[in-house]
Every structure is written in structure tokens, then in C-alpha cells.
mmCIF file of C-alpha atoms and ligand atoms in Angstrom:
data_model
loop_
_atom_site.group_PDB
_atom_site.id
_atom_site.type_symbol
_atom_site.label_atom_id
_atom_site.label_comp_id
_atom_site.label_asym_id
_atom_site.label_seq_id
_atom_site.Cartn_x
_atom_site.Cartn_y
_atom_site.Cartn_z
ATOM 1 C CA MET S 1 0.000 0.000 0.000
ATOM 2 C CA ILE S 2 1.084 3.598 -0.565
ATOM 3 C CA ILE S 3 0.582 6.001 2.302
ATOM 4 C CA VAL S 4 0.719 9.560 0.957
ATOM 5 C CA LEU S 5 1.440 12.079 3.699
ATOM 6 C CA LYS S 6 0.190 15.645 3.868
ATOM 7 C CA PRO S 7 2.763 18.299 2.897
ATOM 8 C CA GLY S 8 4.884 20.054 5.501
ATOM 9 C CA LEU S 9 5.073 17.325 8.167
ATOM 10 C CA SER S 10 7.899 17.103 10.697
ATOM 11 C CA ASP S 11 10.257 14.109 10.912
ATOM 12 C CA ALA S 12 8.485 13.103 14.127
ATOM 13 C CA ASP S 13 5.136 12.931 12.272
ATOM 14 C CA VAL S 14 6.687 10.732 9.575
ATOM 15 C CA ASP S 15 8.303 8.501 12.225
ATOM 16 C CA ASP S 16 4.950 8.147 13.975
ATOM 17 C CA VAL S 17 3.292 6.817 10.792
ATOM 18 C CA CYS S 18 6.250 4.451 10.207
ATOM 19 C CA ARG S 19 5.932 3.097 13.743
ATOM 20 C CA ARG S 20 2.243 2.364 13.209
ATOM 21 C CA ILE S 21 3.003 0.601 9.912
ATOM 22 C CA THR S 22 5.659 -1.549 11.612
ATOM 23 C CA ALA S 23 3.246 -2.388 14.438
ATOM 24 C CA MET S 24 0.825 -3.758 11.829
ATOM 25 C CA GLY S 25 3.513 -6.151 10.573
ATOM 26 C CA TYR S 26 4.582 -4.165 7.495
ATOM 27 C CA ARG S 27 7.958 -2.712 6.506
ATOM 28 C CA PRO S 28 7.803 1.055 5.883
ATOM 29 C CA HIS S 29 9.952 2.506 3.067
ATOM 30 C CA THR S 30 9.960 6.278 3.232
ATOM 31 C CA ILE S 31 10.437 8.120 -0.030
ATOM 32 C CA ARG S 32 10.922 11.852 0.364
ATOM 33 C CA GLY S 33 9.988 13.649 -2.823
ATOM 34 C CA GLU S 34 10.372 17.348 -3.494
ATOM 35 C CA LEU S 35 6.671 17.950 -2.902
ATOM 36 C CA ARG S 36 5.518 15.113 -0.704
ATOM 37 C CA THR S 37 6.662 12.252 1.448
ATOM 38 C CA VAL S 38 5.244 8.879 0.548
ATOM 39 C CA ILE S 39 5.602 5.685 2.577
ATOM 40 C CA GLY S 40 5.442 2.314 0.848
ATOM 41 C CA ALA S 41 4.142 -0.320 3.300
ATOM 42 C CA ILE S 42 5.583 -3.605 2.097
ATOM 43 C CA GLY S 43 4.306 -6.952 3.305
ATOM 44 C CA ASP S 44 1.524 -9.472 3.016
ATOM 45 C CA ASP S 45 -1.309 -7.947 0.950
ATOM 46 C CA ARG S 46 -3.932 -9.848 2.918
ATOM 47 C CA GLY S 47 -3.759 -7.413 5.832
ATOM 48 C CA LYS S 48 -4.123 -4.310 3.724
ATOM 49 C CA GLU S 49 -7.514 -3.315 5.165
ATOM 50 C CA ARG S 50 -5.771 -2.583 8.469
ATOM 51 C CA LEU S 51 -3.433 -0.155 6.696
ATOM 52 C CA ARG S 52 -6.436 1.686 5.248
ATOM 53 C CA ALA S 53 -7.314 2.754 8.814
ATOM 54 C CA LEU S 54 -4.265 5.049 8.717
ATOM 55 C CA GLU S 55 -6.341 7.352 6.543
ATOM 56 C CA SER S 56 -8.000 8.626 9.711
ATOM 57 C CA LEU S 57 -4.698 10.135 10.951
ATOM 58 C CA PRO S 58 -4.420 13.922 10.466
ATOM 59 C CA SER S 59 -0.955 13.471 8.908
ATOM 60 C CA VAL S 60 -2.143 11.075 6.176
ATOM 61 C CA GLU S 61 -3.689 12.239 2.933
ATOM 62 C CA SER S 62 -4.505 8.876 1.347
ATOM 63 C CA VAL S 63 -3.855 5.145 1.506
ATOM 64 C CA THR S 64 -4.024 3.362 -1.844
ATOM 65 C CA PRO S 65 -2.985 -0.065 -3.079
ATOM 66 C CA ILE S 66 0.119 -0.434 -5.265
ATOM 67 C CA LEU S 67 -1.278 -2.092 -8.372
ATOM 68 C CA GLN S 68 1.984 -3.370 -9.869
ATOM 69 C CA PRO S 69 3.583 -6.530 -8.465
ATOM 70 C CA PHE S 70 6.864 -4.637 -8.086
ATOM 71 C CA LYS S 71 6.312 -2.026 -5.403
ATOM 72 C CA LEU S 72 9.362 0.089 -4.529
ATOM 73 C CA ALA S 73 10.478 0.076 -8.174
ATOM 74 C CA SER S 74 7.109 1.406 -9.310
ATOM 75 C CA ARG S 75 6.328 4.976 -10.352
ATOM 76 C CA GLU S 76 3.187 4.580 -8.265
ATOM 77 C CA VAL S 77 5.356 4.860 -5.151
ATOM 78 C CA ARG S 78 7.729 7.505 -6.490
ATOM 79 C CA SER S 79 6.718 9.720 -9.391
ATOM 80 C CA GLU S 80 10.028 11.600 -9.677
ATOM 81 C CA ASN S 81 13.015 9.997 -11.404
ATOM 82 C CA THR S 82 15.602 8.495 -9.075
ATOM 83 C CA THR S 83 19.060 9.975 -9.460
ATOM 84 C CA ILE S 84 22.140 8.159 -8.208
ATOM 85 C CA ASP S 85 25.379 9.940 -7.407
ATOM 86 C CA VAL S 86 28.528 7.927 -8.047
ATOM 87 C CA ALA S 87 31.699 9.835 -7.146
ATOM 88 C CA GLY S 88 30.252 13.071 -8.512
ATOM 89 C CA VAL S 89 28.614 11.500 -11.600
ATOM 90 C CA THR S 90 24.807 11.763 -11.530
ATOM 91 C CA ILE S 91 23.019 8.826 -13.132
ATOM 92 C CA GLY S 92 19.373 9.434 -14.057
ATOM 93 C CA GLY S 93 19.716 13.226 -14.364
ATOM 94 C CA PRO S 94 19.866 15.431 -17.462
ATOM 95 C CA ARG S 95 23.342 14.254 -18.464
ATOM 96 C CA VAL S 96 23.581 11.045 -20.494
ATOM 97 C CA VAL S 97 26.179 8.946 -18.657
ATOM 98 C CA VAL S 98 28.458 6.773 -20.767
ATOM 99 C CA MET S 99 30.211 3.833 -19.095
ATOM 100 C CA ALA S 100 32.932 2.405 -21.337
ATOM 101 C CA GLY S 101 35.911 0.089 -21.233
ATOM 102 C CA PRO S 102 36.931 -3.454 -22.029
ATOM 103 C CA CYS S 103 34.705 -6.487 -21.688
ATOM 104 C CA SER S 104 37.438 -8.095 -19.546
ATOM 105 C CA VAL S 105 40.369 -6.578 -17.725
ATOM 106 C CA GLU S 106 43.250 -8.407 -19.426
ATOM 107 C CA SER S 107 46.451 -6.601 -18.448
ATOM 108 C CA ARG S 108 47.703 -3.427 -16.793
ATOM 109 C CA SER S 109 48.629 -1.756 -20.081
ATOM 110 C CA GLN S 110 45.322 -2.721 -21.726
ATOM 111 C CA VAL S 111 43.092 -1.350 -18.981
ATOM 112 C CA LEU S 112 45.149 1.815 -18.389
ATOM 113 C CA GLU S 113 45.237 2.610 -22.113
ATOM 114 C CA VAL S 114 41.486 2.109 -22.575
ATOM 115 C CA ALA S 115 40.643 3.998 -19.391
ATOM 116 C CA GLU S 116 42.603 7.058 -20.462
ATOM 117 C CA LYS S 117 41.172 7.004 -23.984
ATOM 118 C CA VAL S 118 37.534 6.592 -22.966
ATOM 119 C CA ARG S 119 37.980 9.359 -20.391
ATOM 120 C CA ALA S 120 39.419 11.671 -23.030
ATOM 121 C CA ALA S 121 36.446 10.902 -25.306
ATOM 122 C CA GLY S 122 33.955 11.851 -22.572
ATOM 123 C CA ALA S 123 33.063 8.610 -20.782
ATOM 124 C CA ALA S 124 32.050 9.234 -17.158
ATOM 125 C CA VAL S 125 32.537 5.709 -15.764
ATOM 126 C CA LEU S 126 35.049 2.950 -16.558
ATOM 127 C CA ARG S 127 33.682 -0.555 -17.131
ATOM 128 C CA GLY S 128 35.754 -3.759 -17.057
ATOM 129 C CA GLY S 129 35.092 -7.319 -15.967
ATOM 130 C CA ALA S 130 37.421 -9.105 -13.539
ATOM 131 C CA PHE S 131 35.043 -12.033 -12.874
ATOM 132 C CA LYS S 132 33.614 -13.130 -16.227
ATOM 133 C CA PRO S 133 30.451 -15.215 -16.726
ATOM 134 C CA ARG S 134 31.533 -17.261 -19.749
ATOM 135 C CA THR S 135 29.292 -19.700 -21.569
ATOM 136 C CA SER S 136 32.166 -22.189 -21.842
ATOM 137 C CA PRO S 137 34.272 -23.255 -18.844
ATOM 138 C CA TYR S 138 37.265 -23.352 -21.232
ATOM 139 C CA SER S 139 37.014 -19.631 -22.080
ATOM 140 C CA PHE S 140 38.995 -16.924 -20.244
ATOM 141 C CA GLN S 141 37.338 -16.502 -16.835
ATOM 142 C CA GLY S 142 38.856 -13.136 -15.877
ATOM 143 C CA LEU S 143 41.846 -11.964 -13.802
ATOM 144 C CA GLU S 144 39.681 -12.017 -10.673
ATOM 145 C CA GLU S 145 41.220 -10.114 -7.733
ATOM 146 C CA ASP S 146 44.290 -9.091 -9.752
ATOM 147 C CA GLY S 147 41.859 -7.545 -12.226
ATOM 148 C CA LEU S 148 40.132 -5.620 -9.439
ATOM 149 C CA LYS S 149 43.506 -4.164 -8.404
ATOM 150 C CA LEU S 150 44.150 -3.027 -11.974
ATOM 151 C CA LEU S 151 40.766 -1.306 -11.962
ATOM 152 C CA ASP S 152 41.820 0.520 -8.783
ATOM 153 C CA GLU S 153 44.926 1.719 -10.575
ATOM 154 C CA ALA S 154 42.870 2.874 -13.570
ATOM 155 C CA ARG S 155 40.543 4.790 -11.224
ATOM 156 C CA ARG S 156 43.547 6.477 -9.599
ATOM 157 C CA GLU S 157 45.082 7.393 -12.974
ATOM 158 C CA THR S 158 41.915 8.740 -14.610
ATOM 159 C CA GLY S 159 39.588 9.722 -11.769
ATOM 160 C CA LEU S 160 36.824 7.638 -13.377
ATOM 161 C CA PRO S 161 34.579 5.598 -11.070
ATOM 162 C CA VAL S 162 34.446 1.886 -11.906
ATOM 163 C CA VAL S 163 31.625 -0.561 -12.650
ATOM 164 C CA THR S 164 32.509 -4.261 -12.540
ATOM 165 C CA GLU S 165 30.577 -7.520 -12.333
ATOM 166 C CA VAL S 166 30.073 -9.679 -9.262
ATOM 167 C CA MET S 167 28.883 -13.223 -9.864
ATOM 168 C CA GLU S 168 28.776 -14.883 -6.455
ATOM 169 C CA PRO S 169 27.414 -13.890 -3.040
ATOM 170 C CA ASP S 170 30.761 -14.811 -1.424
ATOM 171 C CA LYS S 171 32.628 -12.329 -3.619
ATOM 172 C CA VAL S 172 30.358 -9.333 -3.024
ATOM 173 C CA ASP S 173 32.521 -7.842 -0.267
ATOM 174 C CA VAL S 174 35.771 -8.037 -2.194
ATOM 175 C CA VAL S 175 34.237 -6.708 -5.433
ATOM 176 C CA ALA S 176 32.462 -3.920 -3.520
ATOM 177 C CA ALA S 177 35.768 -2.910 -1.934
ATOM 178 C CA HIS S 178 37.242 -2.255 -5.404
ATOM 179 C CA SER S 179 34.251 -0.893 -7.332
ATOM 180 C CA ASP S 180 31.937 2.101 -7.342
ATOM 181 C CA ILE S 181 29.006 0.247 -8.959
ATOM 182 C CA LEU S 182 28.327 -3.495 -8.716
ATOM 183 C CA GLN S 183 27.229 -5.044 -12.017
ATOM 184 C CA ILE S 184 24.829 -7.982 -11.955
ATOM 185 C CA GLY S 185 25.110 -9.719 -15.319
ATOM 186 C CA ALA S 186 22.318 -10.963 -17.556
ATOM 187 C CA ARG S 187 22.917 -14.554 -16.437
ATOM 188 C CA ASN S 188 22.450 -13.655 -12.774
ATOM 189 C CA VAL S 189 19.414 -11.382 -12.964
ATOM 190 C CA GLN S 190 17.331 -14.008 -11.165
ATOM 191 C CA ASN S 191 20.037 -15.198 -8.783
ATOM 192 C CA PHE S 192 17.988 -14.126 -5.792
ATOM 193 C CA SER S 193 20.589 -14.912 -3.137
ATOM 194 C CA LEU S 194 23.087 -12.729 -5.018
ATOM 195 C CA LEU S 195 20.504 -9.941 -5.321
ATOM 196 C CA ARG S 196 19.808 -10.083 -1.576
ATOM 197 C CA ARG S 197 23.526 -9.948 -0.872
ATOM 198 C CA VAL S 198 24.283 -6.937 -3.128
ATOM 199 C CA ALA S 199 21.387 -5.121 -1.463
ATOM 200 C CA GLU S 200 23.544 -5.050 1.683
ATOM 201 C CA ALA S 201 26.812 -4.041 0.033
ATOM 202 C CA GLY S 202 26.366 -0.272 0.265
ATOM 203 C CA LYS S 203 27.157 0.322 -3.420
ATOM 204 C CA PRO S 204 24.839 1.160 -6.345
ATOM 205 C CA VAL S 205 23.839 -1.856 -8.428
ATOM 206 C CA LEU S 206 23.732 -1.976 -12.230
ATOM 207 C CA LEU S 207 21.193 -4.702 -12.968
ATOM 208 C CA LYS S 208 21.338 -6.102 -16.485
ATOM 209 C CA ARG S 209 18.269 -7.578 -18.086
ATOM 210 C CA GLY S 210 18.379 -11.322 -18.554
ATOM 211 C CA MET S 211 18.348 -12.504 -22.155
ATOM 212 C CA SER S 212 14.975 -14.198 -21.518
ATOM 213 C CA THR S 213 13.609 -11.966 -18.793
ATOM 214 C CA SER S 214 10.359 -10.048 -19.219
ATOM 215 C CA ILE S 215 10.286 -6.438 -18.082
ATOM 216 C CA GLN S 216 8.066 -7.439 -15.169
ATOM 217 C CA GLU S 217 10.432 -10.197 -14.049
ATOM 218 C CA TRP S 218 13.359 -7.781 -14.363
ATOM 219 C CA LEU S 219 11.625 -5.162 -12.209
ATOM 220 C CA LEU S 220 10.844 -7.841 -9.628
ATOM 221 C CA SER S 221 14.575 -8.600 -9.538
ATOM 222 C CA ALA S 222 15.212 -4.891 -8.944
ATOM 223 C CA GLU S 223 12.640 -5.154 -6.163
ATOM 224 C CA TYR S 224 14.850 -7.700 -4.345
ATOM 225 C CA VAL S 225 17.626 -5.113 -4.156
ATOM 226 C CA LEU S 226 15.332 -2.212 -3.253
ATOM 227 C CA SER S 227 13.421 -4.133 -0.597
ATOM 228 C CA GLY S 228 16.743 -5.356 0.797
ATOM 229 C CA GLY S 229 17.532 -1.742 1.678
ATOM 230 C CA ASN S 230 19.490 -0.477 -1.341
ATOM 231 C CA PRO S 231 17.644 2.293 -3.234
ATOM 232 C CA ASP S 232 20.393 2.728 -5.865
ATOM 233 C CA VAL S 233 19.491 0.417 -8.730
ATOM 234 C CA ILE S 234 20.321 1.193 -12.368
ATOM 235 C CA LEU S 235 18.627 -0.952 -15.025
ATOM 236 C CA CYS S 236 20.542 -1.912 -18.177
ATOM 237 C CA GLU S 237 18.874 -3.294 -21.301
ATOM 238 C CA ARG S 238 21.393 -5.513 -23.113
ATOM 239 C CA GLY S 239 19.380 -7.436 -25.701
ATOM 240 C CA ILE S 240 17.060 -10.423 -25.541
ATOM 241 C CA ARG S 241 16.834 -13.754 -27.366
ATOM 242 C CA THR S 242 14.577 -13.758 -30.410
ATOM 243 C CA PHE S 243 14.474 -15.831 -33.644
ATOM 244 C CA GLU S 244 16.852 -13.320 -35.278
ATOM 245 C CA THR S 245 20.388 -14.572 -35.865
ATOM 246 C CA ALA S 246 21.883 -11.631 -37.813
ATOM 247 C CA THR S 247 22.755 -10.022 -34.491
ATOM 248 C CA ARG S 248 23.931 -11.693 -31.270
ATOM 249 C CA PHE S 249 20.813 -10.555 -29.365
ATOM 250 C CA THR S 250 17.891 -8.284 -30.230
ATOM 251 C CA LEU S 251 18.323 -4.964 -28.465
ATOM 252 C CA ASP S 252 14.875 -4.239 -27.054
ATOM 253 C CA LEU S 253 14.648 -0.455 -27.223
ATOM 254 C CA ASN S 254 10.901 -0.752 -26.608
ATOM 255 C CA ALA S 255 11.971 -1.469 -23.051
ATOM 256 C CA VAL S 256 13.230 2.100 -22.573
ATOM 257 C CA PRO S 257 9.901 3.982 -22.853
ATOM 258 C CA VAL S 258 8.094 1.082 -21.153
ATOM 259 C CA LEU S 259 10.477 1.277 -18.185
ATOM 260 C CA LYS S 260 10.250 5.061 -18.114
ATOM 261 C CA LYS S 261 6.502 4.665 -17.660
ATOM 262 C CA LEU S 262 6.640 1.864 -15.082
ATOM 263 C CA THR S 263 9.619 2.806 -12.929
ATOM 264 C CA HIS S 264 11.513 5.791 -11.540
ATOM 265 C CA LEU S 265 14.868 3.962 -11.756
ATOM 266 C CA PRO S 266 17.544 5.098 -14.255
ATOM 267 C CA VAL S 267 17.733 3.112 -17.497
ATOM 268 C CA LEU S 268 20.941 2.360 -19.398
ATOM 269 C CA VAL S 269 21.373 0.563 -22.715
ATOM 270 C CA ASP S 270 24.252 -1.717 -23.730
ATOM 271 C CA PRO S 271 24.433 -1.703 -27.534
ATOM 272 C CA SER S 272 27.641 -3.813 -27.498
ATOM 273 C CA HIS S 273 26.048 -7.011 -26.154
ATOM 274 C CA GLY S 274 22.718 -6.003 -27.693
ATOM 275 C CA THR S 275 24.104 -6.249 -31.222
ATOM 276 C CA GLY S 276 27.279 -8.335 -30.868
ATOM 277 C CA HIS S 277 28.963 -6.545 -33.817
ATOM 278 C CA TRP S 278 31.042 -3.382 -33.503
ATOM 279 C CA GLU S 279 29.657 -1.918 -36.718
ATOM 280 C CA TYR S 280 26.114 -1.707 -35.323
ATOM 281 C CA VAL S 281 27.059 -0.262 -31.947
ATOM 282 C CA GLU S 282 27.094 3.432 -32.939
ATOM 283 C CA SER S 283 23.646 3.335 -34.592
ATOM 284 C CA MET S 284 22.069 1.617 -31.634
ATOM 285 C CA ALA S 285 23.851 3.911 -29.161
ATOM 286 C CA MET S 286 22.270 6.904 -30.919
ATOM 287 C CA ALA S 287 18.894 5.146 -31.040
ATOM 288 C CA ALA S 288 19.130 4.310 -27.337
ATOM 289 C CA VAL S 289 19.675 7.951 -26.389
ATOM 290 C CA ALA S 290 16.888 9.019 -28.770
ATOM 291 C CA SER S 291 14.549 6.542 -27.051
ATOM 292 C CA GLY S 292 15.167 8.187 -23.668
ATOM 293 C CA ALA S 293 17.960 6.133 -22.098
ATOM 294 C CA ASP S 294 19.864 7.778 -19.249
ATOM 295 C CA GLY S 295 23.158 6.306 -20.359
ATOM 296 C CA LEU S 296 25.103 3.709 -22.292
ATOM 297 C CA LEU S 297 27.417 0.810 -21.475
ATOM 298 C CA ILE S 298 29.919 0.274 -24.292
ATOM 299 C CA GLU S 299 32.829 -2.129 -24.790
ATOM 300 C CA VAL S 300 36.094 -0.589 -25.991
ATOM 301 C CA HIS S 301 39.382 -2.439 -26.561
ATOM 302 C CA PRO S 302 42.713 -1.107 -27.907
ATOM 303 C CA HIS S 303 43.096 -4.226 -30.099
ATOM 304 C CA PRO S 304 39.701 -5.917 -30.485
ATOM 305 C CA GLU S 305 41.209 -8.638 -32.684
ATOM 306 C CA GLU S 306 43.309 -9.768 -29.692
ATOM 307 C CA ALA S 307 40.573 -9.455 -27.033
ATOM 308 C CA LEU S 308 40.108 -12.404 -24.677
ATOM 309 C CA SER S 309 36.328 -11.851 -24.668
ATOM 310 C CA ASP S 310 33.806 -10.046 -26.867
ATOM 311 C CA GLY S 311 36.336 -8.729 -29.414
ATOM 312 C CA PRO S 312 33.832 -8.732 -32.336
ATOM 313 C CA GLN S 313 31.580 -6.240 -30.543
ATOM 314 C CA SER S 314 34.353 -4.074 -29.065
ATOM 315 C CA LEU S 315 35.110 -0.648 -30.500
ATOM 316 C CA LYS S 316 38.610 0.665 -31.059
ATOM 317 C CA PRO S 317 39.185 3.835 -29.012
ATOM 318 C CA GLU S 318 39.065 6.065 -32.132
ATOM 319 C CA ARG S 319 35.706 4.648 -33.156
ATOM 320 C CA PHE S 320 34.448 5.158 -29.624
ATOM 321 C CA ALA S 321 35.485 8.826 -29.804
ATOM 322 C CA ALA S 322 33.594 9.177 -33.101
ATOM 323 C CA LEU S 323 30.539 7.517 -31.539
ATOM 324 C CA MET S 324 30.660 9.954 -28.629
ATOM 325 C CA ALA S 325 30.653 12.947 -30.981
ATOM 326 C CA ARG S 326 27.529 11.673 -32.779
ATOM 327 C CA VAL S 327 25.729 10.542 -29.632
ATOM 328 C CA ARG S 328 26.406 13.973 -28.114
ATOM 329 C CA ARG S 329 24.502 15.604 -30.981
ATOM 330 C CA VAL S 330 21.525 13.301 -30.382
ATOM 331 C CA ALA S 331 21.627 14.099 -26.661
ATOM 332 C CA GLN S 332 21.751 17.831 -27.358
ATOM 333 C CA ALA S 333 18.775 17.572 -29.721
ATOM 334 C CA LEU S 334 16.853 16.271 -26.698
ATOM 335 C CA ASP S 335 18.132 19.058 -24.426
ATOM 336 C CA ARG S 336 20.474 16.685 -22.656
ATOM 337 C CA ASP S 337 24.237 16.681 -22.535
ATOM 338 C CA LEU S 338 26.866 14.010 -22.430
HETATM 339 C C1 PEP F 1 29.476 -7.819 -19.843
HETATM 340 O O1 PEP F 1 29.026 -6.694 -19.562
HETATM 341 O O2 PEP F 1 30.628 -8.024 -20.252
HETATM 342 C C2 PEP F 1 28.549 -8.974 -19.774
HETATM 343 C C3 PEP F 1 28.995 -10.194 -19.506
HETATM 344 O O3 PEP F 1 27.279 -8.640 -20.038
HETATM 345 P P1 PEP F 1 25.915 -9.516 -19.973
HETATM 346 O O4 PEP F 1 25.779 -9.952 -18.558
HETATM 347 O O5 PEP F 1 24.876 -8.509 -20.401
HETATM 348 O O6 PEP F 1 26.063 -10.642 -20.959
HETATM 349 MN MN1 MN F 2 31.250 -8.497 -22.649
#
């Protein structure tokens, strides 16, 4: 249920309503908007008639059910867009945020070279995988903790915050210690124990869509993180499985306006995995921004032909710089910047 409070209440008034919600066996989630404070009461729907009684309090304007199955992720609970600050970079605000870097961290020189070049081209966040979810157990699995240390060095050299993937609950603490945003990959979007664990890690979470995950299922995965106490979830569309084989996945840009309607969370698009071919990445990056995405996740490698993972979809740094110049013009046409 959503408990909408009257404007201008004191913290003590808000606390009083939260206490009553807790006493009824629900968990209160307070969302302070610019105009109003709203409390989401999360718990077993069967007792919702008791919550309705709160409407008789002078501090409460209305008590209404949340219609969507995802609650805290829903625009019903929070109408304003969520913005997430990561080391001075605002995700979900007017600026389109580009996160770029190699699929995998492979060596010191590789990651430092890419980091400096994507920074110079205007990327705001460095991406790079140290723990890699590979389809084959015989493929390169990542440099693991050595890779995390190289990402630390790249952050120091460039000032860029870092997003990197965590695959296992047991590794959340170590990955969180070396990253500014925790990436949950497409293959783990419904790994509920991992989602519960990253909710406690104190770092924003970039939640990729699964390749066979509906938008509703994806938002319910986001709900695991939000209801676990972490409000900083960034969604990332990265392509879904369809009958089409000309591209690696089918980038579902429909998802962007659908998500913008359903949720207040920031939405990124990954045109690298979404297409699987470097020559389609720029077009789909521009299309993603035109469709309303808050940012992009793009793979860049100094020598894609030598990459240990995802070389065919990786851009050379010069092509990434050219992409940025064209995407910037699209962003500006929409009164955004990059
Ligand atoms: C990645 O970002 O390199 C990655 C493995 O992505 P996904 O989980 O979307 O396949
Ligand atoms: Mn990749």
C-alpha cells in the first residue's frame, strides 16, 4: 500500500506513521519527494484493510494499493526519477552517462590505455570485468582479484569511477571494496541470493536484463535489491533472445519507454552485447539515447582482434570517440548533454 502524507510534516510525524506501519507487521519505506513524502508499506497484501485505517490520521492524505507486483520500483510509489550519485557523476539526471571500457580486464597496459582514452572521449565511468560469466568453462574466466587491483589503478590514474561484475554472493565484499558500482550480469538477474547480498553491500547496483527476462520479471529482480535496503538500482537493457540470428541478441529499445513509464529507476542501454557486432554499436547507441535512455554501457578495446572476450563487438578507441561525438549531438537535440 502507498501512504501519501500531507505536505509540511515534521520528521516526528513521519516517524509516527512508520511506527504504526511496523506495528501492523509491514515494513515502511519512506520516499521523500520534493513535494511530498510517501511511505510504501511492504508486506503481506492480505492485511491491507488494516493499513487503510491510517487514513484517519491527520498526517495522512490517502492510503491506496500499489497495483503493480513490483512495489518500490514502481512509479506509483515515487513519481520523480531516481538519481544516483557515483563519485560526482549523476546517473538518471539530465546528463547522459556513458560507461565504457573493455569487456574483460586483461592486463595493466590494456586497462590503463582504454581507461585514459575513454575518459578523453567523454566517458564518465570505466567498465571492465574481472570475474567473467563465460558460456564455456574453457574460455577466459577473468583476472579475478588481480583484475580488481588493476581497476583501482585505472581509477587512480583517470579519476573515473568503476563498474565491474560480481557473480557470487561470497565475492560481493571483495568486489564492492574495489568498485563504485556493482554489475549484476544478464545470467544472474534471477540469482535471488546474489541480489539479496548486493542489497547489503552499500554500493549502487547496475542490474542487467536477462536474455529471456520479461520487463516485469526484471523489475521484480530490482525489487529484491530495493526491498533489501538499497535504493540505488540502475537498469541496463542488453538485448534479448529472439528468432533473429543476424545479431547476437535483439536490443529491445521498446523497453526504454516502457520502463520510463513503469519505474523511476535510471535506465541504461548496452548496444555492445545487444548487437554483438562493432559496426552496429554506434547506430544503436544513438537510437538508445533518442529513445530516452539515461546512459550507455559500451565495450572498448585497444586491439579488439586480440581481445580475450567479446572482441567482435568491441570498438577501437578512435571509433568510440567518433561515436561519442555523434551521440552527443543526439543528446543535445533532446536538451540533454553528455
Ligand atoms: C558484460 O558486460 O561483459 C557482460 C557479460 O554482459 P551480460 O551480462 O549482459 O552478458
Ligand atoms: Mn562483454
